[in-house]
Short mmCIF file of C-alpha atoms in Angstrom, two decimals:
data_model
loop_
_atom_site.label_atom_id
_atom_site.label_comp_id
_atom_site.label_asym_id
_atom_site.label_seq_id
_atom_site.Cartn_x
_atom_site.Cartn_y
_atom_site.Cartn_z
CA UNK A 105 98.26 173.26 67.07
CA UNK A 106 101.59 173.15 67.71
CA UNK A 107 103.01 173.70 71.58
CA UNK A 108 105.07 176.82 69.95
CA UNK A 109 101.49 178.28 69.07
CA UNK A 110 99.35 177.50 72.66
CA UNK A 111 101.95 179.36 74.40
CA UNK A 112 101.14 182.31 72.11
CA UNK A 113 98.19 182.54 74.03
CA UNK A 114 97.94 184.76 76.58
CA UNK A 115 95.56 183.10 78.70
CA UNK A 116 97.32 179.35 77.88
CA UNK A 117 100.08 181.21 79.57
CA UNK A 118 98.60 182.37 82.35
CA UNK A 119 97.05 178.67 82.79
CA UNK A 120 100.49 177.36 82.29
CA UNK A 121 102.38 180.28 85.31
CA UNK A 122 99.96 178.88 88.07
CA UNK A 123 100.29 174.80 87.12
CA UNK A 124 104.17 175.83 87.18
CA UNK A 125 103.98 177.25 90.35
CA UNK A 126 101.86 175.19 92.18
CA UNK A 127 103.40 171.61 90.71
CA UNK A 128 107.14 173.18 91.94
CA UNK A 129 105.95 174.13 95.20
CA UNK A 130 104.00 170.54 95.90
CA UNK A 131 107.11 168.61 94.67
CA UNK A 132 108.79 170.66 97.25
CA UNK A 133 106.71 170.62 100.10
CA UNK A 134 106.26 166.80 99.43
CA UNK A 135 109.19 166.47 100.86
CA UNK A 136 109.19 169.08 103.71
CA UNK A 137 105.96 167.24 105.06
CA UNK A 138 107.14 164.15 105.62
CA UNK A 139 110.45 165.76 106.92
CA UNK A 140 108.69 168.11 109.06
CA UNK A 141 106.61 164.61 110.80
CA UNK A 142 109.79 163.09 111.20
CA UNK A 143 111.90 165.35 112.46
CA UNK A 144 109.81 168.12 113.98
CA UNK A 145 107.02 165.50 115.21
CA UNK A 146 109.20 162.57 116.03
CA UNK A 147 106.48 160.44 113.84
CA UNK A 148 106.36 156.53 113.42
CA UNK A 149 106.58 154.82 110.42
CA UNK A 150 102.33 154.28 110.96
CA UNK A 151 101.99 157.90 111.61
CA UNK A 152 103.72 158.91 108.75
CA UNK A 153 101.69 156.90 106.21
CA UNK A 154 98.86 158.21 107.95
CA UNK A 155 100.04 161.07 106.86
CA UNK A 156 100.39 160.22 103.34
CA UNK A 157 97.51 158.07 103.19
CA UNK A 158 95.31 160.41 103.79
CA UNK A 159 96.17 163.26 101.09
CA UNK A 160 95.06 160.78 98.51
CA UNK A 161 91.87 159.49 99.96
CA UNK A 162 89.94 161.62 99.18
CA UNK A 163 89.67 159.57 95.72
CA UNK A 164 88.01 157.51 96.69
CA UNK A 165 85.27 159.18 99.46
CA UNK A 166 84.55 161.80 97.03
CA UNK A 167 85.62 161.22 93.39
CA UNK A 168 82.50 160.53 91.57
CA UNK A 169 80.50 163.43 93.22
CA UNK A 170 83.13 165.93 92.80
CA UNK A 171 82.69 165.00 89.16
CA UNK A 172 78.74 165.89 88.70
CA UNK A 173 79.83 168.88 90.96
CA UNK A 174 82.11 169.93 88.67
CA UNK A 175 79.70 169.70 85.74
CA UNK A 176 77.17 171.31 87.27
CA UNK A 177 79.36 174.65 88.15
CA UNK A 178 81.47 177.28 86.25
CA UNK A 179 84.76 175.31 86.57
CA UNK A 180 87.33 178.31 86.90
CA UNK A 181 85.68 179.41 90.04
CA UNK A 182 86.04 175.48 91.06
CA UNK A 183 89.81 175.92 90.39
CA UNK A 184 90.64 179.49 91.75
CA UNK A 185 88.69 178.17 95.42
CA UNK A 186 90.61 174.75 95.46
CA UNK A 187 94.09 176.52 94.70
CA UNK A 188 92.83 179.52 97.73
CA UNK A 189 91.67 176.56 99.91
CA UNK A 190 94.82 174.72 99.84
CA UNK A 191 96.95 178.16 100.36
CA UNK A 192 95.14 179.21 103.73
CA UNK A 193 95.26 175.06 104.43
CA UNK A 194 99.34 175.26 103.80
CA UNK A 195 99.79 178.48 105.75
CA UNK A 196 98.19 177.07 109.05
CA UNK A 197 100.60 174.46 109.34
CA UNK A 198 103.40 177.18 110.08
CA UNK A 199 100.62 178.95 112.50
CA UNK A 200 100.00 176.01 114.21
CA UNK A 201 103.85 175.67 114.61
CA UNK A 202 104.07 179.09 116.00
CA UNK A 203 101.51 178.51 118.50
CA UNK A 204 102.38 175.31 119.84
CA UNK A 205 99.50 173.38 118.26
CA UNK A 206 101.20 171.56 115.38
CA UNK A 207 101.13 167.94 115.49
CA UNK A 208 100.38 164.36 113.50
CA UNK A 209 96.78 164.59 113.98
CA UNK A 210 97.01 167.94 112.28
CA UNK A 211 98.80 167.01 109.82
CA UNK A 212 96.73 164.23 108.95
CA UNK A 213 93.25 166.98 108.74
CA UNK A 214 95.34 169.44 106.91
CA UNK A 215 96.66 166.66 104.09
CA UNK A 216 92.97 165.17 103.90
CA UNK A 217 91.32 168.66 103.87
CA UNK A 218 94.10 169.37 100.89
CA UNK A 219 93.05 166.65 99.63
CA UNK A 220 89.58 166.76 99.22
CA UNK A 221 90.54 170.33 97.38
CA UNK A 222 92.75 168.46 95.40
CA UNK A 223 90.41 166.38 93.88
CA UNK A 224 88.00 169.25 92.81
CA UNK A 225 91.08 170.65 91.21
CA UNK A 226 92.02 167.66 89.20
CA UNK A 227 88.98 167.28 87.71
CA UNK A 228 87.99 170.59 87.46
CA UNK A 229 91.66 171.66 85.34
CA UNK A 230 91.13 168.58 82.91
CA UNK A 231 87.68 169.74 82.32
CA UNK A 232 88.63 173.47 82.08
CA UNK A 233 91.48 173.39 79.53
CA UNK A 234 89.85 172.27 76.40
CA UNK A 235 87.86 176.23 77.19
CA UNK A 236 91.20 177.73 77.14
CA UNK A 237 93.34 175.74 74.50
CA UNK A 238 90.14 174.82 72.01
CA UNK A 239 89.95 171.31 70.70
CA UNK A 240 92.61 171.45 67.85
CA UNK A 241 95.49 172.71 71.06
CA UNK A 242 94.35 169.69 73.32
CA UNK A 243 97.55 167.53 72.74
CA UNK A 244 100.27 170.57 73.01
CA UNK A 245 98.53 171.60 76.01
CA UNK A 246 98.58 168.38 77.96
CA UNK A 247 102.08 168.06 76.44
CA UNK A 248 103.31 171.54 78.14
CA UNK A 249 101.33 170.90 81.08
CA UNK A 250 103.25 167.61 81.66
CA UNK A 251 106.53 168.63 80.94
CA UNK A 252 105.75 171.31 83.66
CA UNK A 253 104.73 168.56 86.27
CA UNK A 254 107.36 165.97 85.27
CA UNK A 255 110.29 169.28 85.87
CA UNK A 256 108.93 169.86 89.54
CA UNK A 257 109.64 166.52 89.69
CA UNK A 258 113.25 166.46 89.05
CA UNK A 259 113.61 169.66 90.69
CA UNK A 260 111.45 170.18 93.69
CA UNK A 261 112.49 166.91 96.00
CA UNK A 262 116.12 168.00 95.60
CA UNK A 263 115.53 171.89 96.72
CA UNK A 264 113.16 170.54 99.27
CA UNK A 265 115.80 168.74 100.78
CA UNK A 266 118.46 171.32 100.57
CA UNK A 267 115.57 174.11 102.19
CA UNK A 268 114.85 171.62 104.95
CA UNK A 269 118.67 171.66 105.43
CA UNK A 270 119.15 175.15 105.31
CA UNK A 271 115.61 176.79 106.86
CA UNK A 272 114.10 173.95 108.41
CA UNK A 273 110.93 172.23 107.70
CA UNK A 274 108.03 174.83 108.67
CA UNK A 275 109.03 177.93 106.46
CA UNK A 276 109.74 175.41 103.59
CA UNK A 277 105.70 174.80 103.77
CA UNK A 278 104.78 178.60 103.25
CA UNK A 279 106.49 178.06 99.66
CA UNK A 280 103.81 175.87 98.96
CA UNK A 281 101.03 178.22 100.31
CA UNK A 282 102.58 181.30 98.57
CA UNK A 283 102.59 178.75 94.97
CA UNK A 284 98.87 178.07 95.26
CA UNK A 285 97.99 181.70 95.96
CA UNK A 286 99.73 182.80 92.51
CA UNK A 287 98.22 179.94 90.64
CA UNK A 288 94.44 181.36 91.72
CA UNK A 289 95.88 184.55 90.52
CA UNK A 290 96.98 183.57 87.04
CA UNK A 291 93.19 182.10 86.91
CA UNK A 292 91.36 185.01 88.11
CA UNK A 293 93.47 186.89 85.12
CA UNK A 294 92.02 184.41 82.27
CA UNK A 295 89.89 186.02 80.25
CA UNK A 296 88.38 183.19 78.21
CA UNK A 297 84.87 182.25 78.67
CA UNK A 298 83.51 179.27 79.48
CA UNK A 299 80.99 177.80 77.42
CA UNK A 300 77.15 177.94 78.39
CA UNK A 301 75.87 174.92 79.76
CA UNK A 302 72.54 173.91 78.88
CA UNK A 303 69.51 174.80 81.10
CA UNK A 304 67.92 172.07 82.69
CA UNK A 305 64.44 172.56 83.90
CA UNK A 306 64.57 169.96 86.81
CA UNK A 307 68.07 169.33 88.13
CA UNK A 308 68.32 165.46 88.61
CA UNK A 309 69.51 164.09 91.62
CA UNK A 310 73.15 163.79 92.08
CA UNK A 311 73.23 159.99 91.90
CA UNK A 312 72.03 160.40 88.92
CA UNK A 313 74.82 162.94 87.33
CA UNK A 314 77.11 160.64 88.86
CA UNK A 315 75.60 157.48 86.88
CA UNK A 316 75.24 159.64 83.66
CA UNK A 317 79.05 159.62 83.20
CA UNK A 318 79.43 156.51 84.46
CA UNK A 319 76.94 155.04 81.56
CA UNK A 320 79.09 157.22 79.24
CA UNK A 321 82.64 155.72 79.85
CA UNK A 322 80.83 152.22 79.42
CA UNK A 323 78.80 152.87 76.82
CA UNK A 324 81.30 154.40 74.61
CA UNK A 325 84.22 151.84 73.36
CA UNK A 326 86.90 153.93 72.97
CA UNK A 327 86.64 155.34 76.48
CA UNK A 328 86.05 151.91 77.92
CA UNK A 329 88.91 150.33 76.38
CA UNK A 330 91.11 153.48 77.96
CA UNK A 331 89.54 153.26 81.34
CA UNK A 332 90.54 149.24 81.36
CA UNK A 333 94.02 150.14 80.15
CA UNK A 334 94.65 152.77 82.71
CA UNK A 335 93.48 150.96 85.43
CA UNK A 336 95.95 147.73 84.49
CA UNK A 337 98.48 149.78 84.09
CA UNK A 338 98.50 152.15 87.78
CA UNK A 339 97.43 148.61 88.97
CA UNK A 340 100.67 147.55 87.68
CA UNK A 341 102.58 150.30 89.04
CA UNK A 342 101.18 149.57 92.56
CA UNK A 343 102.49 146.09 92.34
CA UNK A 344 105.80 147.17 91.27
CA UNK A 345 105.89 150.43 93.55
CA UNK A 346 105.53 147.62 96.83
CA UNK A 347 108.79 146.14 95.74
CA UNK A 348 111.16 148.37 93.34
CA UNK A 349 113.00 149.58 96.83
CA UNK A 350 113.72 146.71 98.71
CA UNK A 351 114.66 145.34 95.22
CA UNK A 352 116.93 147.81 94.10
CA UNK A 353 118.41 147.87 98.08
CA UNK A 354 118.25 143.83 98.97
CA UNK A 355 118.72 142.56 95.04
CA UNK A 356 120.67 144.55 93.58
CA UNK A 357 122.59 146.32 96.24
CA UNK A 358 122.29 150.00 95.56
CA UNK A 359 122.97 152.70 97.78
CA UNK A 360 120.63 155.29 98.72
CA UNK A 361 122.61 157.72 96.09
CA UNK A 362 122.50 155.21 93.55
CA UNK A 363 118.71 154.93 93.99
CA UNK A 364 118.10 158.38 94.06
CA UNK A 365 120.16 158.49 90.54
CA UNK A 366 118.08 155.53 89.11
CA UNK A 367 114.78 157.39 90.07
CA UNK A 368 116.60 160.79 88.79
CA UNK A 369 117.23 159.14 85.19
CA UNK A 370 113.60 158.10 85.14
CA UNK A 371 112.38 161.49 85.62
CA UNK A 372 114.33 163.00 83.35
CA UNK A 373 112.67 160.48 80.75
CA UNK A 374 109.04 161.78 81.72
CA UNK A 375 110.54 165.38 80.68
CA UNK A 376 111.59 163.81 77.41
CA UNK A 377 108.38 162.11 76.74
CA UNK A 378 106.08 165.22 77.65
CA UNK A 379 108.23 167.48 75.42
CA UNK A 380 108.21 164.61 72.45
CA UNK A 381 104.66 163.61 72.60
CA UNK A 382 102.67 166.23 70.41
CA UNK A 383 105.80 165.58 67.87
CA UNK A 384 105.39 161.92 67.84
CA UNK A 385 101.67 162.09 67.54
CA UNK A 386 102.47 163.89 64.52
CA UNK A 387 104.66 161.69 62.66
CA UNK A 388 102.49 158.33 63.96
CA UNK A 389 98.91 159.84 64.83
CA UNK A 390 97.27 161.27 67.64
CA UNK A 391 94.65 157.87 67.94
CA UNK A 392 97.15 155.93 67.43
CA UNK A 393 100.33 156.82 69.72
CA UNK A 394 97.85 156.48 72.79
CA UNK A 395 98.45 152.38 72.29
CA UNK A 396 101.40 152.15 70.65
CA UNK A 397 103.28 154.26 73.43
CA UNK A 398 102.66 151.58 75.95
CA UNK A 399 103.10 148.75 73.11
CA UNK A 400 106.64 149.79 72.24
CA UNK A 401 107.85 150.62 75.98
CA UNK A 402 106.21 148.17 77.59
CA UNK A 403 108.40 145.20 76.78
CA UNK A 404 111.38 146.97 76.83
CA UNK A 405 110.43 147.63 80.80
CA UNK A 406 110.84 143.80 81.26
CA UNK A 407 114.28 144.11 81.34
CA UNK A 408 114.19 146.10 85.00
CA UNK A 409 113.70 142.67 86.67
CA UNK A 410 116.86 141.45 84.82
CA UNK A 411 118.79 143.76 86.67
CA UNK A 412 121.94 142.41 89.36
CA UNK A 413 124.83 144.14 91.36
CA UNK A 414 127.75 145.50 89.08
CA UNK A 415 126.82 146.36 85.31
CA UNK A 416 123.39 144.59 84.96
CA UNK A 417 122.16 147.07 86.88
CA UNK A 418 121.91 149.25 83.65
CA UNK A 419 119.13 147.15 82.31
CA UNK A 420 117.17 148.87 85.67
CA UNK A 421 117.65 152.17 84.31
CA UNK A 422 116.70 150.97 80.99
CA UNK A 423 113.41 149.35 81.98
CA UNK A 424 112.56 152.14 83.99
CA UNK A 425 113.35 154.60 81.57
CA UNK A 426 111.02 153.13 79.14
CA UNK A 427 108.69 152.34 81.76
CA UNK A 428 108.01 156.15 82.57
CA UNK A 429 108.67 157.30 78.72
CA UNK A 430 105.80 155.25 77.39
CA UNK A 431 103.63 156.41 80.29
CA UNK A 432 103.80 159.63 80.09
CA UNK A 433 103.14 159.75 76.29
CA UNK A 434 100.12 157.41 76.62
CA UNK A 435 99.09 160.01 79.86
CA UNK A 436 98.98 162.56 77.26
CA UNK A 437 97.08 161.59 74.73
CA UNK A 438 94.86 159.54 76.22
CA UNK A 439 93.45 162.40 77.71
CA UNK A 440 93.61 164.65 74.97
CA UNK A 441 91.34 162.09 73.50
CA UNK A 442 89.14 162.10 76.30
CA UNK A 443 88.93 165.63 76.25
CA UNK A 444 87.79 165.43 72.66
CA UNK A 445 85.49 162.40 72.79
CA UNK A 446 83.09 163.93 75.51
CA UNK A 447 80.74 166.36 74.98
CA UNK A 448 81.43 169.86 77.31
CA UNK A 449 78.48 169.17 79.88
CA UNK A 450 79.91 165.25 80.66
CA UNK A 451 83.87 165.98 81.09
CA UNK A 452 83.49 166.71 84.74
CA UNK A 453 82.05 163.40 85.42
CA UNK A 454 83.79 161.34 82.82
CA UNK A 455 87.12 162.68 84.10
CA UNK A 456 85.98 161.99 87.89
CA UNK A 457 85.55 158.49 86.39
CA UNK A 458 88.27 157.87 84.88
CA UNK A 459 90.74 158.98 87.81
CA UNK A 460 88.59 157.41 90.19
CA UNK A 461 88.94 154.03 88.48
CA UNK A 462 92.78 154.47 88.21
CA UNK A 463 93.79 156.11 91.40
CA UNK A 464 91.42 152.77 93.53
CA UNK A 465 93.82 150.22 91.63
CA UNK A 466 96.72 152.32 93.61
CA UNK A 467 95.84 150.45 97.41
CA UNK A 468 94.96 147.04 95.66
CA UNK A 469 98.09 146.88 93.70
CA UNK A 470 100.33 147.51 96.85
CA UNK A 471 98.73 145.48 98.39
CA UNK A 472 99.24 142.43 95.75
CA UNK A 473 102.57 143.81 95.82
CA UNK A 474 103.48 143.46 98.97
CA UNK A 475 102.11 140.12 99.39
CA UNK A 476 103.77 138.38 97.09
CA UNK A 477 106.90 140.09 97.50
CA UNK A 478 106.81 138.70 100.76
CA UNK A 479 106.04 135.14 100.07
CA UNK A 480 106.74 134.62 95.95
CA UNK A 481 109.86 136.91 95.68
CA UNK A 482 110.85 140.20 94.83
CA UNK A 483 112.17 139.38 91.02
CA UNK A 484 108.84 137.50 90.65
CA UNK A 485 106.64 140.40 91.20
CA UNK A 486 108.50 142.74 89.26
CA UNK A 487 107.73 140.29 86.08
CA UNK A 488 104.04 140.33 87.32
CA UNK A 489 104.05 143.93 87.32
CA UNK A 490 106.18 144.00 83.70
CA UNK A 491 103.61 141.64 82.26
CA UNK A 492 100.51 143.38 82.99
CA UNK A 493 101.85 146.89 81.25
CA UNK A 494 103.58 144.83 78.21
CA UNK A 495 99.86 143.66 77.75
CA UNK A 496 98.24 146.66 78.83
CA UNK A 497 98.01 148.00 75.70
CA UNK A 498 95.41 145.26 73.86
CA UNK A 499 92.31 146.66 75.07
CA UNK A 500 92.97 150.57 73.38
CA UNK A 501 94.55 148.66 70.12
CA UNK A 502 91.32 147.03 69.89
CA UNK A 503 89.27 150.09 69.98
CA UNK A 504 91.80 152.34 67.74
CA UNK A 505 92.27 149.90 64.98
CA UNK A 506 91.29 152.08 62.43
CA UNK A 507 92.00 155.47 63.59
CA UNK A 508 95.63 156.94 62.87
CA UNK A 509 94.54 160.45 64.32
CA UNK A 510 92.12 161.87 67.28
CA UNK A 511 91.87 165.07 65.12
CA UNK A 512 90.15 163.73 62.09
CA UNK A 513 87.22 162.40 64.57
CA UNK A 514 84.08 164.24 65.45
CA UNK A 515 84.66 166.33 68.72
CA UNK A 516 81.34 163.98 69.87
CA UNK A 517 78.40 162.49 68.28
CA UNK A 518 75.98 159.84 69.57
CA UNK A 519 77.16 157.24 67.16
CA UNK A 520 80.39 156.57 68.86
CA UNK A 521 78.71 155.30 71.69
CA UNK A 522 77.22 152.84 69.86
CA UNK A 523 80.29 151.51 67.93
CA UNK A 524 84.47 151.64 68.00
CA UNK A 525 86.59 154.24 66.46
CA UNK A 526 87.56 151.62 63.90
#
């Protein structure tokens, strides 16, 4: 199905309003947060990642379960009271502003309570949209659903800014509480219905739910090549994320503009790869554009480290051009696969999985990163960082040999966890 078609359906569109809505207004109030801790709250560089620490940790306290939740409920209802939950959580940080009560300790509850509804959501939406989209509009979905993201991207820091500017921090937030009340609205107005799970006449413990999907992702080759792939390649990213500033500041000798272009370009990449992916997948295959994305890109993104002050600093943009273009199509079809692989009653968990493996190689890679940036160099790490995506891609080659397209597999059968793809 073409991207053209999904978007001919009504309740795709709906889907499609509220992830526009609520991705703008996070991009935005991403930046009025930290602006609004700095400059409202007077907060330390500590507080502040405090802040940002802990809208994220919730990955890891609460990943897994949230996935055997997930399975075990209707997952629009899952969706509709994470998207309320994190509207009434927005909304009381103006309240508390009005009333005298705002500071960093609330901030920090607010962003981990937000959190916690944020991972519900995540798993719950990649779970929910192979209901709405059916298997055959997997890959135009994702695509349209990460072109969306990867806009608010581009867009939101830069309005975010200018709002601060203009309105100040605090009613910049209600944006973001007014974006996640239309987004439950355009999924109370789906009318597509969710397939029937299958009655179970002792519900197992949750441990093990949470095992069951575990055992799947391991069990099944494909999956477990993707899961080892992802997780080298956000471990990557955390490596390089530790250094790319100072680099770009202390190496090459940017400005702050000329950093926020480089990071600009990049973005506007990630549109182009969102928009290009279900097109490419055509022309090379669905199976097999989830490897070679990252194989093609991925050397081309060693030329970022090659980067000095005056004209070398093109190869930068270059690297991290293809850096984010080969990402974003492997993002996509790598979990349009997914989403086909795994039986209905297992995506909750298997997705928990799978973003719980990738989003705990985010504090060990900065980590890394900022260790040896310190002691071995900046340049140094970078080509760490380059090297592990450039070889990133093995592990899915492996399993995908054989297989030029995701569409001419079964949706699921037992026998592919019992032997590759190819």
């Amino acid at each position: 199905m073409s991207r053209r078609n999904a978007l001919r359906q009504r309740d795709f569109r709906l889907l499609l309003l509220g992830q526009t809505t609520s991705q703008f207004g996070a991009q935005v109030s991403g930046v009025a947060i930290p602006l609004l801790a700095v400059l409202t709250l007077h907060a330390s560089p500590f507080a502040l990642g405090l802040v940002t620490a802990s809208g994220t940790v919730a990955f890891a306290l609460i990943g897994l379960p949230a996935g055997a939740w997930v399975d075990r409920w209707p997952r629009r209802p899952v969706l509709v009271a994470a998207d309320l939950s994190r509207a009434v959580l927005m909304a009381a940080i103006p309240v508390a502003a009005l009333l005298g009560w705002l500071s960093i300790p609330y901030l920090i509850v607010v962003s981990l309570l937000a959190g916690f509804a944020r991972v519900f959501f995540d798993v719950a939406y990649q779970s929910y949209l192979p209901s709405v989209v059916g298997p055959g509009g997997l890959l135009a979905g994702n695509s349209a659903m990460e072109t969306v993201r990867a806009t608010g991207q581009v867009a939101g820091p830069g309005l975010g800014g200018w709002l601060v500017t203009v309105a100040g921090a605090v009613p910049v937030v209600v944006i973001q509480a007014v974006t996640y009340a239309v987004s439950a609205g355009s999924l109370l107005a789906i009318t597509t219905r969710e397939p029937a799970r299958p009655a179970r006449p002792v519900r197992p413990r949750l441990w093990a739910d949470i095992k069951e999907g575990l055992a799947f992702v391991v069990r099944t080759p494909v999956l477990r090549a993707t899961a080892v792939t992802s997780a080298a390649s956000n471990f990557a990213f955390a490596v390089a994320s530790a250094v790319t500033v100072l680099f770009m500041v202390r190496t090459v000798g940017l400005s702050p503009t000329g950093i926020g272009i480089v990071l600009a370009l990049s973005s506007l990449t990630v549109i182009a790869g969102a928009a290009a992916t279900p097109r490419l997948a055509r022309r090379v295959g669905s199976a097999r554009i989830v490897w070679l994305s990252l194989a093609v890109t991925g050397p081309v993104g060693l030329l970022g480290p090659l980067a000095r002050p005056g004209w070398p600093v093109v190869l930068l943009v270059i690297g991290a051009a293809a850096g984010e273009f080969g990402q974003i199509v492997y993002a996509i079809s790598n979990v349009s696969l997914r989403q086909r692989l795994c039986p209905e009653h297992l995506l909750g968990r298997v997705n928990a999985t799978m973003r719980f493996l990738m989003m705990g190689m985010f504090p060990l890679g900065a980590l890394l990163g900022g260790g040896l940036g310190q002691y071995a160099g900046l340049r140094p790490t970078l080509w760490l960082a380059g090297g592990i995506i450039a070889c990133a891609a093995l592990p899915v080659r492996r399993a995908l040999r054989d297989a030029r397209d995701v569409e001419q597999l079964p949706p699921w059968s037992p026998s592919i966890t019992q032997s590759s793809v190819g």
